PDB file of C-alpha atoms in Angstrom:
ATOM      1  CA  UNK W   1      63.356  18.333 -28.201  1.00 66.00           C
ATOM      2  CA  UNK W   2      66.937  19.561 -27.886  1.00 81.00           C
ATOM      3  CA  UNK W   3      69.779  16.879 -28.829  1.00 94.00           C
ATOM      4  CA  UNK W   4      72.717  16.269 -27.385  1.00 97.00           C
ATOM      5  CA  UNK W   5      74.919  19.374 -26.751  1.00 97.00           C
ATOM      6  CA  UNK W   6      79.039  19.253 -26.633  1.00 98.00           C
ATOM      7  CA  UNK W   7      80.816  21.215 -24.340  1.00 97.00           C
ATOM      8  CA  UNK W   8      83.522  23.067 -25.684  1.00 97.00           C
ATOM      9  CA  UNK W   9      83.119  22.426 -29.450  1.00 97.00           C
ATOM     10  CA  UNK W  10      86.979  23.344 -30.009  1.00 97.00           C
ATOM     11  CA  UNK W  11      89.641  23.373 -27.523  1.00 97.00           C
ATOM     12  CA  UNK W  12      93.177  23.349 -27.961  1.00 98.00           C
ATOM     13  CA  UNK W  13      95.962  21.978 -25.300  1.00 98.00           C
ATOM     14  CA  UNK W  14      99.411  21.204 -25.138  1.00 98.00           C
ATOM     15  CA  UNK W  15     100.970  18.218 -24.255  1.00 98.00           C
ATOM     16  CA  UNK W  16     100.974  16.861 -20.559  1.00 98.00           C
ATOM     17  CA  UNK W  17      97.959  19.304 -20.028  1.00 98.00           C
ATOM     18  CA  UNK W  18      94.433  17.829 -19.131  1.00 98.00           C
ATOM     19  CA  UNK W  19      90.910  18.617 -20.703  1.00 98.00           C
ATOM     20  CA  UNK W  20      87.567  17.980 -19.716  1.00 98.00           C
ATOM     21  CA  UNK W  21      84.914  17.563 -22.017  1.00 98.00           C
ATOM     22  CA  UNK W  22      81.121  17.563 -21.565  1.00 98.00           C
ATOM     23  CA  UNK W  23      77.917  16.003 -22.303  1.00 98.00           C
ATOM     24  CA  UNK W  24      74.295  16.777 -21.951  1.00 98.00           C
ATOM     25  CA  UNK W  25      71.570  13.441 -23.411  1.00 97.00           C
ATOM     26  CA  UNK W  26      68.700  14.317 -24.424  1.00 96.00           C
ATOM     27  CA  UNK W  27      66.267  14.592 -21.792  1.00 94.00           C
ATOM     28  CA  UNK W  28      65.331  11.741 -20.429  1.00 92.00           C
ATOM     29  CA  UNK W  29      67.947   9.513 -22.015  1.00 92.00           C
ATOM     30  CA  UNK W  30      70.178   7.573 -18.916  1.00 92.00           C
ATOM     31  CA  UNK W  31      73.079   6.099 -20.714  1.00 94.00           C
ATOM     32  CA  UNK W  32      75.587   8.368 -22.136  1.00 96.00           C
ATOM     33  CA  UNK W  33      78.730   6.805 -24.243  1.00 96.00           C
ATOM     34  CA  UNK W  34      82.068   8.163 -25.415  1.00 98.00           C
ATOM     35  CA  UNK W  35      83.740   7.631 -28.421  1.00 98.00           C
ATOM     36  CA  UNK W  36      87.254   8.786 -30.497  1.00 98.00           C
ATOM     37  CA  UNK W  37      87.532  10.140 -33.764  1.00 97.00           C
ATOM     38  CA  UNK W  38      90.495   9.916 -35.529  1.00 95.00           C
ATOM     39  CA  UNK W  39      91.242   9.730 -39.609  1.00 91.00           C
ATOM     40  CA  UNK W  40      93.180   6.650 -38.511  1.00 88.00           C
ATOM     41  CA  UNK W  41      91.239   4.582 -35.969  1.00 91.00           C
ATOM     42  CA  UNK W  42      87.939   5.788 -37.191  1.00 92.00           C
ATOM     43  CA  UNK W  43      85.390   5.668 -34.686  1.00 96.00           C
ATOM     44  CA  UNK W  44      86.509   3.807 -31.173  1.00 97.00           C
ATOM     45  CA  UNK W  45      84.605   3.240 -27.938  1.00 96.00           C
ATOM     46  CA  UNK W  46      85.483   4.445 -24.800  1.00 97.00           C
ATOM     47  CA  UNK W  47      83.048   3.984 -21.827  1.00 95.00           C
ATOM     48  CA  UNK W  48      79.338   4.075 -21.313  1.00 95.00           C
ATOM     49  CA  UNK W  49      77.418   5.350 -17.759  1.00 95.00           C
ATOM     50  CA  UNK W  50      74.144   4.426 -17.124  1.00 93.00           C
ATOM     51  CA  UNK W  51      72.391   5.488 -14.298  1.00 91.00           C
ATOM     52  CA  UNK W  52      76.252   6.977 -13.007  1.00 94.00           C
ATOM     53  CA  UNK W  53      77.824   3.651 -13.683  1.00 94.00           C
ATOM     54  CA  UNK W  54      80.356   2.249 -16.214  1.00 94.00           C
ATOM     55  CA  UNK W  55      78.853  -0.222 -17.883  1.00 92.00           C
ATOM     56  CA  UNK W  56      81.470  -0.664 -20.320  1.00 90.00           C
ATOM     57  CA  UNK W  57      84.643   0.132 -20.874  1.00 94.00           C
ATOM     58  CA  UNK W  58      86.764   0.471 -24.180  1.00 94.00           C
ATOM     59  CA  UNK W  59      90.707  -0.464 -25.285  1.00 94.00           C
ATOM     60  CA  UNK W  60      92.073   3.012 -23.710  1.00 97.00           C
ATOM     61  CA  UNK W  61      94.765   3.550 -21.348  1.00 97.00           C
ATOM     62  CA  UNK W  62      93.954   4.808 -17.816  1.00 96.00           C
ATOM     63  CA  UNK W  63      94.361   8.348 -18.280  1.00 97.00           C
ATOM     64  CA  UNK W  64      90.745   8.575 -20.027  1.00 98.00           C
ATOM     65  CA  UNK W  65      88.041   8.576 -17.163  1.00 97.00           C
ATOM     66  CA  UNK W  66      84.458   9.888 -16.933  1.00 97.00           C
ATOM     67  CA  UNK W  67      82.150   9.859 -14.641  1.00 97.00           C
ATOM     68  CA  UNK W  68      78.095  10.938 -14.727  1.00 97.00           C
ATOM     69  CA  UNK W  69      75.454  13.046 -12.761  1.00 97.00           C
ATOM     70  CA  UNK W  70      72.408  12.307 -11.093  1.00 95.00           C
ATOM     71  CA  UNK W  71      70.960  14.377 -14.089  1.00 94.00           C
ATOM     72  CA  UNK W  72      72.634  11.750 -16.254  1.00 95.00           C
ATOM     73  CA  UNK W  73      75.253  14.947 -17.799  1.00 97.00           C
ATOM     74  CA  UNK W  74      78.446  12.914 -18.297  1.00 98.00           C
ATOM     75  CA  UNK W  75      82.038  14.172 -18.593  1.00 98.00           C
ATOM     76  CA  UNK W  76      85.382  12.488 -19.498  1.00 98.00           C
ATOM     77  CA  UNK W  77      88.570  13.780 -18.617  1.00 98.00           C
ATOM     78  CA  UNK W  78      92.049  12.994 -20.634  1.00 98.00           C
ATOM     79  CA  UNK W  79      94.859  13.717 -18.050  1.00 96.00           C
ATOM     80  CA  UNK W  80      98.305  13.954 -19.234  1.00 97.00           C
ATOM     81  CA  UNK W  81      97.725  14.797 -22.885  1.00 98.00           C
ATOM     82  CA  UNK W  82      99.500  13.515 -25.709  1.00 98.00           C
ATOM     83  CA  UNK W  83      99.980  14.331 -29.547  1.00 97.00           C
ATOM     84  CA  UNK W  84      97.850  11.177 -30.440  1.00 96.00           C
ATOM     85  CA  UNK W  85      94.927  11.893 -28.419  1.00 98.00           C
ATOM     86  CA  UNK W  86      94.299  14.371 -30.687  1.00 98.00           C
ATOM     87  CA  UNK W  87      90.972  13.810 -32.378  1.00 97.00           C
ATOM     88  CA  UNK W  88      86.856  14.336 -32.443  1.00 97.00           C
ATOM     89  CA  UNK W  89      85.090  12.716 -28.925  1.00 98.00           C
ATOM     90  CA  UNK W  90      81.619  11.787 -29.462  1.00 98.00           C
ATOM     91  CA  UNK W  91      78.828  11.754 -26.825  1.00 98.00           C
ATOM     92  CA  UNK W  92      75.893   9.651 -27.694  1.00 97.00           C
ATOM     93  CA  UNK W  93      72.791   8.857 -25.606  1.00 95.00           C
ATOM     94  CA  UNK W  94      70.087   6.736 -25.676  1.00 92.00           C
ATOM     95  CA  UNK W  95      66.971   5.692 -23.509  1.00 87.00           C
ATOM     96  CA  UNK W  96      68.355   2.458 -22.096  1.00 76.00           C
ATOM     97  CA  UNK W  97      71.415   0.503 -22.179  1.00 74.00           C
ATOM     98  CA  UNK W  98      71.806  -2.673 -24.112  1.00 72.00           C
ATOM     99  CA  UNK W  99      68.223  -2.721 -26.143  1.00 63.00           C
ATOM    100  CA  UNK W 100      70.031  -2.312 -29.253  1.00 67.00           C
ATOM    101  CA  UNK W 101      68.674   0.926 -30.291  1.00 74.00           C
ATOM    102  CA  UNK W 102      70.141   3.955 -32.041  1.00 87.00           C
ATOM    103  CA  UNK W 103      72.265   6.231 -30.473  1.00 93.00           C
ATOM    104  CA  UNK W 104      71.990   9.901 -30.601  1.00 95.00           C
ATOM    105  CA  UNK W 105      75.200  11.934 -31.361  1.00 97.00           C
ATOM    106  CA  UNK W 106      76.255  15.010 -30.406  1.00 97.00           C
ATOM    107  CA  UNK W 107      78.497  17.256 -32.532  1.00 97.00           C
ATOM    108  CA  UNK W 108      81.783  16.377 -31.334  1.00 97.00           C
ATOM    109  CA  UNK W 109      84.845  18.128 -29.251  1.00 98.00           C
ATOM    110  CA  UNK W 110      87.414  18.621 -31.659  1.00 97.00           C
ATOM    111  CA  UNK W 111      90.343  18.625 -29.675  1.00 98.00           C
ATOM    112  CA  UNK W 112      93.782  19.586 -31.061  1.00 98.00           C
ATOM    113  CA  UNK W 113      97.081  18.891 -28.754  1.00 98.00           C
ATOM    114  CA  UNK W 114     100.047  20.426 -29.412  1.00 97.00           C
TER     115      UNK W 114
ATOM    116  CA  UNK I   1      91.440 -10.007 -33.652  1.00 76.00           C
ATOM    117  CA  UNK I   2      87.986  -8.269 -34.689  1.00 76.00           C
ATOM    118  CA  UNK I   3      87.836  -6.721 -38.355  1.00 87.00           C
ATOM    119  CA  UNK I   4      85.157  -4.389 -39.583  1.00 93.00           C
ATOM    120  CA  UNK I   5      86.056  -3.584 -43.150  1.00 94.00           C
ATOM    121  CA  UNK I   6      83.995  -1.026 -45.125  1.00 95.00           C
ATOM    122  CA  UNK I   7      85.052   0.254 -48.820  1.00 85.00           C
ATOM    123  CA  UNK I   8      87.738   2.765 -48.243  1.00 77.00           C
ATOM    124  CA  UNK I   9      87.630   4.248 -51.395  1.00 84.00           C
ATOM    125  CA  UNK I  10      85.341   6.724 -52.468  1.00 91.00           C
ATOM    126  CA  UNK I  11      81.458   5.303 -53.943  1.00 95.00           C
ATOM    127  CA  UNK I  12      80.630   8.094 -56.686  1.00 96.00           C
ATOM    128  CA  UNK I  13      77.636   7.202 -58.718  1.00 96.00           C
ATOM    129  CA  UNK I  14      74.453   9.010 -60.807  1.00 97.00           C
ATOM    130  CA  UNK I  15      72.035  10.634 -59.151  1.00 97.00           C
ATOM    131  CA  UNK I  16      68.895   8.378 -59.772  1.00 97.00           C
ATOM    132  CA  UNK I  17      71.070   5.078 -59.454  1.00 97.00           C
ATOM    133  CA  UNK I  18      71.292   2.670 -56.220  1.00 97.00           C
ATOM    134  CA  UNK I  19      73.681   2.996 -54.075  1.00 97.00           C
ATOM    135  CA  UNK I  20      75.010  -0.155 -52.607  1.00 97.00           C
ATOM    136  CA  UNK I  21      77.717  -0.167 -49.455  1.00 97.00           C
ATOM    137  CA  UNK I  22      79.447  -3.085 -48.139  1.00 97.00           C
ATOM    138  CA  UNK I  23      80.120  -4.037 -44.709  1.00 97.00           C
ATOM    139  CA  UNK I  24      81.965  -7.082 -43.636  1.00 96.00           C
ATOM    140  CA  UNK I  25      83.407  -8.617 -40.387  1.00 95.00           C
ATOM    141  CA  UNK I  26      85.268 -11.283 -39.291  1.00 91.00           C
ATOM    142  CA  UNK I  27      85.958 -12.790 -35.678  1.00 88.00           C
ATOM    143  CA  UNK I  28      82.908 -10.977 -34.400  1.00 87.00           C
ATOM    144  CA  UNK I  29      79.472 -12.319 -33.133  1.00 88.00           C
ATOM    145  CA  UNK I  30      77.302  -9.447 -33.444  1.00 89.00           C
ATOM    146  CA  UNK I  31      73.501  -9.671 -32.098  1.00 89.00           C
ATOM    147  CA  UNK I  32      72.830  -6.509 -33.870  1.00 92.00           C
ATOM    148  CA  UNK I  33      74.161  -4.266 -37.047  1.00 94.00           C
ATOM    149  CA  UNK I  34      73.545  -0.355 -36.940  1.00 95.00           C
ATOM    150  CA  UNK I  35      74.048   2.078 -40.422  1.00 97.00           C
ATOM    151  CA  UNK I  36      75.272   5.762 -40.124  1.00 98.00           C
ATOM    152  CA  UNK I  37      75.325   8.331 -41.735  1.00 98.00           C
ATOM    153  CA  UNK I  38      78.269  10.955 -40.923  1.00 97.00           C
ATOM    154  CA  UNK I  39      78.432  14.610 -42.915  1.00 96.00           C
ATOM    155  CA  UNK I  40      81.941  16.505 -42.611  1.00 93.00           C
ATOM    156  CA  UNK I  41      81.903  18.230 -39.002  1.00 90.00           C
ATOM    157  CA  UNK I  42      78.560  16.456 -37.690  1.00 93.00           C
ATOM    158  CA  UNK I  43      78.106  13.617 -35.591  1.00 96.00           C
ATOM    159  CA  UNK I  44      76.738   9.926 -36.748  1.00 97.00           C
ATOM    160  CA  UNK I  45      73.139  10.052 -37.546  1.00 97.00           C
ATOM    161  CA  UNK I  46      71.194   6.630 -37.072  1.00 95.00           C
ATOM    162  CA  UNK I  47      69.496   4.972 -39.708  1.00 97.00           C
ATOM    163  CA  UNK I  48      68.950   1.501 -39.230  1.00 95.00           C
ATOM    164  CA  UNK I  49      69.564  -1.120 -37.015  1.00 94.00           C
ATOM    165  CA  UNK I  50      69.094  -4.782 -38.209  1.00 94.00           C
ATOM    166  CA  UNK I  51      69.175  -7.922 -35.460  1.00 92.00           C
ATOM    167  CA  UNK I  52      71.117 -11.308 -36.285  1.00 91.00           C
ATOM    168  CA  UNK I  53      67.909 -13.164 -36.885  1.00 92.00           C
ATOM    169  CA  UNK I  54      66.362 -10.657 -39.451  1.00 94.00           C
ATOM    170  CA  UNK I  55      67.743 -10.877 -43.088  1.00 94.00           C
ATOM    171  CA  UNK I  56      66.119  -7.331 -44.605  1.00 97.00           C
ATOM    172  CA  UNK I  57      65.627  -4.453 -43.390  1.00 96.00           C
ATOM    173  CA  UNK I  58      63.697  -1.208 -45.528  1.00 97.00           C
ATOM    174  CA  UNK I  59      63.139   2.770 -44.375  1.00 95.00           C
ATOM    175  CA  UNK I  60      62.147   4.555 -47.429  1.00 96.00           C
ATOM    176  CA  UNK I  61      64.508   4.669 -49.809  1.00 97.00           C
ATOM    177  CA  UNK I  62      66.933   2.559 -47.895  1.00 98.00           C
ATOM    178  CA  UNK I  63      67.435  -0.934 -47.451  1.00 98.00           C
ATOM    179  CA  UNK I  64      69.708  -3.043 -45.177  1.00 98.00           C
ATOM    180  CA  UNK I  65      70.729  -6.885 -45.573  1.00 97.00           C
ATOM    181  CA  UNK I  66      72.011  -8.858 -43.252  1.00 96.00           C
ATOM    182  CA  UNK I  67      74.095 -12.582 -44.007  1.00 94.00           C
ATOM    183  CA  UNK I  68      75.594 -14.068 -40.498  1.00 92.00           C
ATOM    184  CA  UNK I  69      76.777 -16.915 -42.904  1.00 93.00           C
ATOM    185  CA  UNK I  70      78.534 -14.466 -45.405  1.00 94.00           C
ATOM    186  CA  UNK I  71      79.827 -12.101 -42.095  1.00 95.00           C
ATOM    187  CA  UNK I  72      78.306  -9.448 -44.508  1.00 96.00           C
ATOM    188  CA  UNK I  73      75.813  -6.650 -44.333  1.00 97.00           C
ATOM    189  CA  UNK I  74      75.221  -4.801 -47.767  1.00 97.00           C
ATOM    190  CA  UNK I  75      73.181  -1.050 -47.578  1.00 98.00           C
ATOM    191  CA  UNK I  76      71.159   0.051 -50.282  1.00 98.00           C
ATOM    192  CA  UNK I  77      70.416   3.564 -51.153  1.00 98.00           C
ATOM    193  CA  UNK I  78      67.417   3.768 -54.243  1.00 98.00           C
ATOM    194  CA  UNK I  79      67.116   6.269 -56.505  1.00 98.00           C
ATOM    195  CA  UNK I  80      70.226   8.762 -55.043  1.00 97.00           C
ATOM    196  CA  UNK I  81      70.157  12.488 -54.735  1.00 97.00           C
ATOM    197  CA  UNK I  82      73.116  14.265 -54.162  1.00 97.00           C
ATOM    198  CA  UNK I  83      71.718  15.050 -50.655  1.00 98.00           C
ATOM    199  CA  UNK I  84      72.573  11.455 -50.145  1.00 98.00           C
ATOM    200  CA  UNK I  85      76.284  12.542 -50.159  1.00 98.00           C
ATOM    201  CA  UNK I  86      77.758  11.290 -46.715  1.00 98.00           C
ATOM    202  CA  UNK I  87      80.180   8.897 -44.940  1.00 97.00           C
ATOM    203  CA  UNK I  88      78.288   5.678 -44.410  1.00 98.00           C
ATOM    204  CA  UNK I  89      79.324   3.937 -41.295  1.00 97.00           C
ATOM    205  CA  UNK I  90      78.176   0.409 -40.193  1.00 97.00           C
ATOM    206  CA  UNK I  91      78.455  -0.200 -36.532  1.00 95.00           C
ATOM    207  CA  UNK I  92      78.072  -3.781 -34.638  1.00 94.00           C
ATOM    208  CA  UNK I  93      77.250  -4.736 -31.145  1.00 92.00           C
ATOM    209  CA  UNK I  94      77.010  -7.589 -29.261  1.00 88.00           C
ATOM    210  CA  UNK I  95      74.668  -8.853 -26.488  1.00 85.00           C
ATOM    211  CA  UNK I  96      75.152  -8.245 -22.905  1.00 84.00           C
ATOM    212  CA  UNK I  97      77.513  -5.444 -24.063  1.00 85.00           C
ATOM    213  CA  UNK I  98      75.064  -2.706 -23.257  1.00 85.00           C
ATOM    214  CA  UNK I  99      75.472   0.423 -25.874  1.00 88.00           C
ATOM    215  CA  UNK I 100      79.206  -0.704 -27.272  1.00 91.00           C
ATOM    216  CA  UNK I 101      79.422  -0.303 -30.470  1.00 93.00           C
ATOM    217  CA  UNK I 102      82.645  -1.169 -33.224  1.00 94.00           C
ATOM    218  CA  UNK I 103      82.509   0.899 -35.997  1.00 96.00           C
ATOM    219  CA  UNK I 104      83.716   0.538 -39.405  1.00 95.00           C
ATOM    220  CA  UNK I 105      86.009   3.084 -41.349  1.00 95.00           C
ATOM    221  CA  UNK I 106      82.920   4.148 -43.562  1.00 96.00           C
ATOM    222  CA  UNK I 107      82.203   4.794 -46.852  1.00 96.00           C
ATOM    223  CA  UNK I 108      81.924   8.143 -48.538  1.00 97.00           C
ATOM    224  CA  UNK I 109      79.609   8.265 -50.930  1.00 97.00           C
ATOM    225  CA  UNK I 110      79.600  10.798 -53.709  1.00 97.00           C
ATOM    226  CA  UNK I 111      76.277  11.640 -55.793  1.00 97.00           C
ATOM    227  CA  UNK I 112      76.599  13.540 -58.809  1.00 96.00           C
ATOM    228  CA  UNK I 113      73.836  15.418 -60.334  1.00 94.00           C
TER     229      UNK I 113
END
């Protein structure tokens, strides 16, 4: 079956623009999660929607959102942008939320702000 | 504040040897520990996931262990092949705390033929 697909894979902004990235789980899967890249932070949570809620929400200032679809497809939106927020975001989904199991990750959205 | 401290620093070793990664915490609680495996480019891959009440864990050629007295997991590779080259990330989550996961720095692991 198909993973989960990024949308775009590369993007590049300048600063005080916004982006908006996008997921699609793998079918079937209901909770999608977000996470930053970056050579210095490493790999850092952002939110998780499960059935189009927030279940959780990471250390990130308000100008990171995200929202999901009846079709559980998830975006997150960066508003604002600045030269730190540079970095990979990760989509991951999984069948359920909170039964421990392995997440599946997509390839990333490498996006550069300049 | 939380810690999750991995081995910065490079892991090369022979092909054929084990490979053994180290993943320690401190001021966390974790119900659950997860191993990843990252190529350059690519998203996390799972691997395995090992529970606070379970000491070993085994998938082939790997092998997790998992010491809530220590605050340590330790990840085993057997018998490496280069394909085995990655970044090796160990990932923690707690109960009640649906999918959210900390993450290590990781590991990269170098195999040599």
């Amino acid at each position: 079956k198909a993973g989960v697909t990024q949308t775009p894979r590369y993007l590049i902004k300048t600063r005080g623009q916004q982006v908006t990235l996008s997921c699609s789980p793998i079918s079937g899967h209901r909770s999608v999660s977000w996470y930053q890249q970056t050579p210095g932070q490493g790999l850092q949570f952002l939110f998780e929607y499960f059935s189009e809620t927030q279940r959780n929400k990471g250390n990130f200032p308000g100008r990171f959102s995200g929202r999901q679809f009846s079709n559980s497809r998830s975006e997150m939106n960066v508003s604002t942008l600045e030269l730190g927020d540079s970095a990979l975001y990760l989509c991951a989904s999984s069948l359920l939320t909170g039964n421990t199991g392995e997440l599946f990750f997509g390839e990333g959205s490498r996006l550069t702000v300049l | 504040s939380q810690k999750i401290e991995q081995n910065s620093e490079a892991l090369n070793i022979q092909e054929g040897k084990t490979a053994t990664l180290t993943c320690n915490y401190t001021n966390y609680s974790p119900a659950y520990l997860q191993w990843y495996r990252q190529d350059p480019g690519r998203g996390p891959v799972f691997l395995l996931l090992i529970r606070e009440n379970e000491k070993e864990k085994r998938k082939e050629r790997l092998k997790v262990t998992f010491d809530t007295t220590l605050k340590q997991s330790l990840f085993h590779i057997t018998a490496s092949q280069p394909a085995d080259s990655a970044t090796y990330l160990c990932a923690l989550g707690r109960r009640r705390a649906g999918n959210m996961l900390t993450f290590g720095g990781g590991t990269r692991l170098m195999v040599k033929p």
